[in-house]
Amino acid sequence: MASNTARRELATLLTASARTPVHRLPGPRCSVGPACIAAFSTNNTRSATSSSTSTTSTTGTTASKPAYSAAKPASYTSSTSTTAKPASSSYTSKPATSSASSSPTPAKRTITPSWSTTAEPPPPTARSAPLEAAASQAQKQRSLTSGLGDQPPELDGVPAIDWTRSYHGLGSISFTPEQGAILLAPVVQDDVEVKPDGIVYLPEIKYRRILNRAFGPGGWGLAPRGESIVTGKLITREYGLIVQGRLVSIARGEQQYFDPEGIPTATEGCKSNALMRCCKDLGIASELWDPRFIRKFTSEMTKEMWVEHVTTKKKRKMVLRKDDSIKYPFKESKMGM
């Protein structure tokens, strides 16, 4: 009878525990006797994370055995799946399997770091910084064949002469005798200069003065016939000399430069060089292209000297006028000394 009473009490408690989420009943509140305490002393507790629970109980064969020996430990299988997506890592948890004899194993986490695939540039060094600056400056420069973007404007539909293509008035009429006398006047030897390599020339301002005496200020001008062509060390452009509304000469000027910042100055030198070549067609200072005049002027008005550079100590031969002196940074020196 005692065993039957214990069984009924055990069944009643199991039914109540299945309906009520109670994990464990405190010992002092159990009033059913030692059989109830023995039945709940096992690990048959309900887990909050278990998805399925199976309970198997057996009864003893004799009434003399204690009630707790008839109850077998309850076994359950728990499977938990957790998926979380952190901002910079991802992990996968394995399902945990626990039993009454072993505690649940914590889920293993696999972290895969994400690295940026963009390669960072190397830090600038004292050597690479000037090279990078030079490369950046070279990219900013215009192409050597694109010129300076100074193409003369188109005059289609405008009642004016397009001097970029027109040859209006070329060779149509000669100048007056007074104008011709000024243009064909012998060159003044005091105006002739000589370069260090022995080439004689007339400064470009002297050509402008002769044109102003012959035609008056504003009676002549230079019209560009194309855009400037810039190479690595040279600027060139074609000009036409317009006198009193008609074309009289066409020439291409050129000028060297050694620094990109000197290109504007080189363009003015290119224009003056074209003017000098155009004036050659008008007979201005034509003696400078006469070999006999050049030899006579060189022997009478020039001298050759050995000079030494003050800083580099390099020696060279220099040609200059007899009434000129050596200028800094050169000084007179003797050959072989």
GROMACS .gro file of C-alpha atoms in nm:
model
  337
    1MET     CA    1   0.000   0.000   0.000
    2ALA     CA    2   0.284   0.231   0.075
    3SER     CA    3   0.430   0.182  -0.269
    4ASN     CA    4   0.096   0.247  -0.439
    5THR     CA    5   0.053   0.570  -0.243
    6ALA     CA    6   0.404   0.683  -0.340
    7ARG     CA    7   0.333   0.608  -0.703
    8ARG     CA    8   0.012   0.812  -0.703
    9GLU     CA    9   0.186   1.104  -0.534
   10LEU     CA   10   0.475   1.084  -0.780
   11ALA     CA   11   0.241   1.082  -1.079
   12THR     CA   12   0.051   1.382  -0.939
   13LEU     CA   13   0.371   1.580  -0.889
   14LEU     CA   14   0.506   1.495  -1.233
   15THR     CA   15   0.181   1.610  -1.393
   16ALA     CA   16   0.192   1.937  -1.197
   17SER     CA   17   0.558   1.996  -1.279
   18ALA     CA   18   0.493   1.944  -1.650
   19ARG     CA   19   0.225   2.215  -1.649
   20THR     CA   20   0.399   2.463  -1.418
   21PRO     CA   21   0.746   2.609  -1.520
   22VAL     CA   22   0.907   2.515  -1.192
   23HIS     CA   23   1.269   2.404  -1.215
   24ARG     CA   24   1.312   2.278  -0.865
   25LEU     CA   25   1.102   2.252  -0.556
   26PRO     CA   26   1.268   2.340  -0.227
   27GLY     CA   27   1.308   2.053   0.012
   28PRO     CA   28   1.126   2.192   0.316
   29ARG     CA   29   0.803   2.257   0.119
   30CYS     CA   30   0.769   1.896  -0.001
   31SER     CA   31   0.516   1.726   0.233
   32VAL     CA   32   0.483   1.390   0.066
   33GLY     CA   33   0.762   1.220   0.253
   34PRO     CA   34   1.097   1.060   0.173
   35ALA     CA   35   0.973   0.899  -0.148
   36CYS     CA   36   0.900   1.238  -0.303
   37ILE     CA   37   1.240   1.374  -0.199
   38ALA     CA   38   1.411   1.066  -0.341
   39ALA     CA   39   1.226   1.102  -0.668
   40PHE     CA   40   1.329   1.468  -0.708
   41SER     CA   41   1.687   1.415  -0.596
   42THR     CA   42   1.779   1.303  -0.948
   43ASN     CA   43   1.890   1.536  -1.232
   44ASN     CA   44   1.550   1.524  -1.397
   45THR     CA   45   1.518   1.906  -1.415
   46ARG     CA   46   1.363   2.095  -1.699
   47SER     CA   47   1.595   2.320  -1.892
   48ALA     CA   48   1.477   2.649  -2.034
   49THR     CA   49   1.669   2.588  -2.357
   50SER     CA   50   1.573   2.226  -2.419
   51SER     CA   51   1.352   2.162  -2.718
   52SER     CA   52   1.251   1.802  -2.644
   53THR     CA   53   1.256   1.599  -2.321
   54SER     CA   54   1.193   1.231  -2.283
   55THR     CA   55   1.152   1.078  -1.939
   56THR     CA   56   1.163   0.709  -1.865
   57SER     CA   57   1.094   0.572  -1.523
   58THR     CA   58   1.074   0.219  -1.395
   59THR     CA   59   0.938   0.080  -1.078
   60GLY     CA   60   1.099  -0.158  -0.839
   61THR     CA   61   1.002  -0.524  -0.819
   62THR     CA   62   0.965  -0.533  -0.446
   63ALA     CA   63   0.812  -0.293  -0.200
   64SER     CA   64   1.104  -0.329   0.041
   65LYS     CA   65   1.344  -0.138  -0.181
   66PRO     CA   66   1.360   0.239  -0.143
   67ALA     CA   67   1.158   0.444  -0.386
   68TYR     CA   68   1.459   0.629  -0.512
   69SER     CA   69   1.619   0.304  -0.633
   70ALA     CA   70   1.326   0.239  -0.865
   71ALA     CA   71   1.359   0.568  -1.048
   72LYS     CA   72   1.616   0.588  -1.324
   73PRO     CA   73   1.785   0.915  -1.409
   74ALA     CA   74   1.604   1.104  -1.678
   75SER     CA   75   1.793   1.168  -1.998
   76TYR     CA   76   1.725   1.445  -2.237
   77THR     CA   77   1.878   1.577  -2.551
   78SER     CA   78   1.912   1.951  -2.607
   79SER     CA   79   1.994   2.114  -2.936
   80THR     CA   80   2.059   2.484  -2.953
   81SER     CA   81   2.136   2.685  -3.265
   82THR     CA   82   2.255   3.041  -3.233
   83THR     CA   83   2.338   3.265  -3.527
   84ALA     CA   84   2.468   3.616  -3.471
   85LYS     CA   85   2.616   3.861  -3.719
   86PRO     CA   86   2.855   4.104  -3.554
   87ALA     CA   87   2.973   4.411  -3.742
   88SER     CA   88   3.325   4.285  -3.814
   89SER     CA   89   3.315   3.908  -3.744
   90SER     CA   90   3.100   3.602  -3.803
   91TYR     CA   91   3.081   3.279  -3.612
   92THR     CA   92   2.902   2.948  -3.638
   93SER     CA   93   2.796   2.759  -3.327
   94LYS     CA   94   2.769   2.383  -3.316
   95PRO     CA   95   2.463   2.223  -3.156
   96ALA     CA   96   2.530   2.128  -2.797
   97THR     CA   97   2.436   1.778  -2.675
   98SER     CA   98   2.412   1.729  -2.303
   99SER     CA   99   2.316   1.436  -2.085
  100ALA     CA  100   2.249   1.380  -1.719
  101SER     CA  101   2.607   1.261  -1.658
  102SER     CA  102   2.788   1.554  -1.829
  103SER     CA  103   2.736   1.931  -1.832
  104PRO     CA  104   2.657   2.107  -2.163
  105THR     CA  105   2.967   2.206  -2.366
  106PRO     CA  106   2.984   2.577  -2.455
  107ALA     CA  107   2.946   2.655  -2.826
  108LYS     CA  108   3.268   2.713  -3.018
  109ARG     CA  109   3.300   3.042  -3.203
  110THR     CA  110   3.495   3.089  -3.525
  111ILE     CA  111   3.594   3.448  -3.601
  112THR     CA  112   3.701   3.546  -3.951
  113PRO     CA  113   3.856   3.895  -3.957
  114SER     CA  114   3.790   4.107  -4.263
  115TRP     CA  115   4.087   4.306  -4.391
  116SER     CA  116   4.087   4.586  -4.647
  117THR     CA  117   4.220   4.477  -4.986
  118THR     CA  118   4.330   4.829  -5.084
  119ALA     CA  119   4.706   4.864  -5.062
  120GLU     CA  120   4.820   5.171  -4.876
  121PRO     CA  121   5.084   5.390  -5.047
  122PRO     CA  122   5.430   5.381  -4.897
  123PRO     CA  123   5.521   5.673  -4.674
  124PRO     CA  124   5.708   5.949  -4.856
  125THR     CA  125   6.080   5.965  -4.802
  126ALA     CA  126   6.334   6.238  -4.852
  127ARG     CA  127   6.436   6.080  -5.182
  128SER     CA  128   6.095   6.000  -5.326
  129ALA     CA  129   5.932   6.335  -5.241
  130PRO     CA  130   6.127   6.543  -5.500
  131LEU     CA  131   6.073   6.276  -5.766
  132GLU     CA  132   5.699   6.266  -5.702
  133ALA     CA  133   5.681   6.645  -5.713
  134ALA     CA  134   5.869   6.651  -6.045
  135ALA     CA  135   5.642   6.384  -6.192
  136SER     CA  136   5.333   6.575  -6.080
  137GLN     CA  137   5.469   6.895  -6.233
  138ALA     CA  138   5.543   6.715  -6.560
  139GLN     CA  139   5.185   6.588  -6.579
  140LYS     CA  140   5.049   6.940  -6.536
  141GLN     CA  141   5.247   7.072  -6.833
  142ARG     CA  142   5.091   7.080  -7.174
  143SER     CA  143   5.183   6.834  -7.443
  144LEU     CA  144   5.479   6.944  -7.653
  145THR     CA  145   5.271   6.925  -7.969
  146SER     CA  146   4.957   7.098  -7.837
  147GLY     CA  147   5.117   7.442  -7.819
  148LEU     CA  148   4.995   7.717  -7.588
  149GLY     CA  149   4.635   7.724  -7.707
  150ASP     CA  150   4.689   8.064  -7.877
  151GLN     CA  151   4.543   7.979  -8.215
  152PRO     CA  152   4.435   8.300  -8.396
  153PRO     CA  153   4.056   8.347  -8.395
  154GLU     CA  154   3.848   8.255  -8.698
  155LEU     CA  155   3.705   8.551  -8.891
  156ASP     CA  156   3.444   8.376  -9.105
  157GLY     CA  157   3.155   8.609  -9.177
  158VAL     CA  158   3.343   8.916  -9.049
  159PRO     CA  159   3.430   9.195  -9.297
  160ALA     CA  160   3.804   9.177  -9.228
  161ILE     CA  161   4.111   9.017  -9.378
  162ASP     CA  162   4.211   8.687  -9.223
  163TRP     CA  163   4.588   8.726  -9.200
  164THR     CA  164   4.627   8.366  -9.087
  165ARG     CA  165   4.555   8.256  -9.446
  166SER     CA  166   4.548   8.568  -9.663
  167TYR     CA  167   4.831   8.704  -9.880
  168HIS     CA  168   4.652   9.029  -9.951
  169GLY     CA  169   4.875   9.298 -10.113
  170LEU     CA  170   5.189   9.084 -10.122
  171GLY     CA  171   5.421   9.234 -10.388
  172SER     CA  172   5.149   9.458 -10.532
  173ILE     CA  173   5.326   9.795 -10.502
  174SER     CA  174   5.660   9.931 -10.382
  175PHE     CA  175   5.715  10.184 -10.108
  176THR     CA  176   5.785  10.550 -10.169
  177PRO     CA  177   6.144  10.663 -10.235
  178GLU     CA  178   6.161  10.825  -9.893
  179GLN     CA  179   6.050  10.505  -9.721
  180GLY     CA  180   6.291  10.298  -9.932
  181ALA     CA  181   6.583  10.524  -9.839
  182ILE     CA  182   6.518  10.468  -9.471
  183LEU     CA  183   6.486  10.093  -9.513
  184LEU     CA  184   6.798  10.054  -9.731
  185ALA     CA  185   7.024  10.286  -9.532
  186PRO     CA  186   7.365  10.136  -9.441
  187VAL     CA  187   7.380   9.984  -9.098
  188VAL     CA  188   7.554  10.185  -8.831
  189GLN     CA  189   7.850   9.987  -8.697
  190ASP     CA  190   7.800  10.123  -8.348
  191ASP     CA  191   7.459   9.953  -8.343
  192VAL     CA  192   7.595   9.610  -8.436
  193GLU     CA  193   7.653   9.369  -8.149
  194VAL     CA  194   7.847   9.043  -8.138
  195LYS     CA  195   7.764   8.724  -7.951
  196PRO     CA  196   8.024   8.534  -7.747
  197ASP     CA  197   8.054   8.280  -8.029
  198GLY     CA  198   8.133   8.553  -8.287
  199ILE     CA  199   7.793   8.596  -8.458
  200VAL     CA  200   7.710   8.958  -8.535
  201TYR     CA  201   7.353   9.083  -8.499
  202LEU     CA  202   7.138   9.393  -8.464
  203PRO     CA  203   6.924   9.424  -8.149
  204GLU     CA  204   6.553   9.383  -8.221
  205ILE     CA  205   6.473   9.730  -8.088
  206LYS     CA  206   6.680   9.880  -8.373
  207TYR     CA  207   6.454   9.709  -8.630
  208ARG     CA  208   6.148   9.860  -8.464
  209ARG     CA  209   6.303  10.205  -8.471
  210ILE     CA  210   6.376  10.178  -8.843
  211LEU     CA  211   6.017  10.066  -8.917
  212ASN     CA  212   5.879  10.353  -8.709
  213ARG     CA  213   6.092  10.605  -8.900
  214ALA     CA  214   5.983  10.464  -9.234
  215PHE     CA  215   5.609  10.404  -9.179
  216GLY     CA  216   5.533  10.580  -8.854
  217PRO     CA  217   5.413  10.422  -8.530
  218GLY     CA  218   5.100  10.218  -8.605
  219GLY     CA  219   5.173  10.192  -8.977
  220TRP     CA  220   5.300   9.836  -8.942
  221GLY     CA  221   5.241   9.526  -8.732
  222LEU     CA  222   5.303   9.154  -8.687
  223ALA     CA  223   5.011   8.915  -8.736
  224PRO     CA  224   5.046   8.555  -8.613
  225ARG     CA  225   4.967   8.297  -8.879
  226GLY     CA  226   4.940   7.999  -8.645
  227GLU     CA  227   4.966   7.893  -8.284
  228SER     CA  228   5.287   7.862  -8.087
  229ILE     CA  229   5.462   7.527  -8.101
  230VAL     CA  230   5.642   7.439  -7.779
  231THR     CA  231   5.904   7.166  -7.763
  232GLY     CA  232   6.125   7.060  -7.477
  233LYS     CA  233   6.362   7.357  -7.517
  234LEU     CA  234   6.226   7.566  -7.804
  235ILE     CA  235   5.927   7.783  -7.897
  236THR     CA  236   5.845   7.862  -8.258
  237ARG     CA  237   5.563   8.050  -8.432
  238GLU     CA  238   5.494   8.194  -8.776
  239TYR     CA  239   5.427   8.566  -8.820
  240GLY     CA  240   5.341   8.795  -9.107
  241LEU     CA  241   5.463   9.156  -9.134
  242ILE     CA  242   5.174   9.384  -9.230
  243VAL     CA  243   5.264   9.733  -9.354
  244GLN     CA  244   4.995   9.989  -9.437
  245GLY     CA  245   4.725   9.723  -9.474
  246ARG     CA  246   4.911   9.473  -9.691
  247LEU     CA  247   5.130   9.173  -9.633
  248VAL     CA  248   5.498   9.230  -9.711
  249SER     CA  249   5.679   8.933  -9.553
  250ILE     CA  250   5.629   8.602  -9.372
  251ALA     CA  251   5.882   8.442  -9.135
  252ARG     CA  252   5.893   8.191  -8.853
  253GLY     CA  253   6.051   8.298  -8.528
  254GLU     CA  254   6.217   8.075  -8.268
  255GLN     CA  255   6.351   8.113  -7.918
  256GLN     CA  256   6.511   7.873  -7.671
  257TYR     CA  257   6.413   7.847  -7.305
  258PHE     CA  258   6.559   7.655  -7.012
  259ASP     CA  259   6.279   7.672  -6.754
  260PRO     CA  260   5.901   7.630  -6.800
  261GLU     CA  261   5.853   7.953  -6.607
  262GLY     CA  262   6.045   8.135  -6.883
  263ILE     CA  263   5.800   8.040  -7.160
  264PRO     CA  264   5.622   8.382  -7.163
  265THR     CA  265   5.955   8.559  -7.209
  266ALA     CA  266   6.050   8.309  -7.477
  267THR     CA  267   5.732   8.385  -7.672
  268GLU     CA  268   5.834   8.753  -7.690
  269GLY     CA  269   6.179   8.653  -7.807
  270CYS     CA  270   6.019   8.434  -8.072
  271LYS     CA  271   5.816   8.731  -8.198
  272SER     CA  272   6.125   8.954  -8.214
  273ASN     CA  273   6.316   8.687  -8.403
  274ALA     CA  274   6.036   8.665  -8.660
  275LEU     CA  275   6.041   9.046  -8.697
  276MET     CA  276   6.416   9.042  -8.765
  277ARG     CA  277   6.371   8.779  -9.039
  278CYS     CA  278   6.082   8.970  -9.195
  279CYS     CA  279   6.287   9.291  -9.201
  280LYS     CA  280   6.556   9.106  -9.394
  281ASP     CA  281   6.312   9.095  -9.689
  282LEU     CA  282   6.280   9.474  -9.671
  283GLY     CA  283   6.658   9.522  -9.688
  284ILE     CA  284   6.698   9.642  -9.330
  285ALA     CA  285   7.056   9.573  -9.202
  286SER     CA  286   7.118   9.342  -9.495
  287GLU     CA  287   7.495   9.374  -9.436
  288LEU     CA  288   7.467   9.136  -9.144
  289TRP     CA  289   7.410   8.850  -9.392
  290ASP     CA  290   7.696   8.962  -9.621
  291PRO     CA  291   8.006   8.742  -9.562
  292ARG     CA  292   8.249   9.017  -9.666
  293PHE     CA  293   8.097   9.267  -9.426
  294ILE     CA  294   8.106   9.008  -9.149
  295ARG     CA  295   8.477   8.933  -9.201
  296LYS     CA  296   8.567   9.303  -9.218
  297PHE     CA  297   8.364   9.389  -8.911
  298THR     CA  298   8.509   9.097  -8.717
  299SER     CA  299   8.869   9.192  -8.794
  300GLU     CA  300   8.825   9.564  -8.726
  301MET     CA  301   8.570   9.576  -8.443
  302THR     CA  302   8.604   9.251  -8.243
  303LYS     CA  303   8.862   9.064  -8.039
  304GLU     CA  304   8.904   8.712  -7.900
  305MET     CA  305   8.995   8.651  -7.538
  306TRP     CA  306   9.031   8.357  -7.302
  307VAL     CA  307   8.808   8.392  -7.001
  308GLU     CA  308   8.754   8.187  -6.686
  309HIS     CA  309   8.430   8.135  -6.499
  310VAL     CA  310   8.467   8.265  -6.146
  311THR     CA  311   8.260   7.988  -5.984
  312THR     CA  312   8.323   7.678  -6.197
  313LYS     CA  313   8.680   7.773  -6.299
  314LYS     CA  314   8.606   7.661  -6.654
  315LYS     CA  315   8.795   7.834  -6.933
  316ARG     CA  316   8.665   7.920  -7.278
  317LYS     CA  317   8.728   8.155  -7.570
  318MET     CA  318   8.497   8.456  -7.598
  319VAL     CA  319   8.448   8.707  -7.880
  320LEU     CA  320   8.348   9.064  -7.793
  321ARG     CA  321   8.377   9.413  -7.932
  322LYS     CA  322   8.704   9.594  -7.881
  323ASP     CA  323   8.531   9.872  -7.695
  324ASP     CA  324   8.365   9.627  -7.454
  325SER     CA  325   8.505   9.465  -7.140
  326ILE     CA  326   8.455   9.126  -6.977
  327LYS     CA  327   8.157   9.110  -6.747
  328TYR     CA  328   8.090   8.900  -6.438
  329PRO     CA  329   8.088   8.599  -6.386
  330PHE     CA  330   8.387   8.580  -6.622
  331LYS     CA  331   8.734   8.717  -6.583
  332GLU     CA  332   9.026   8.736  -6.822
  333SER     CA  333   9.258   8.438  -6.826
  334LYS     CA  334   9.548   8.302  -7.026
  335MET     CA  335   9.531   7.989  -7.233
  336GLY     CA  336   9.673   7.688  -7.050
  337MET     CA  337   9.695   7.865  -6.715
   0.00000   0.00000   0.00000
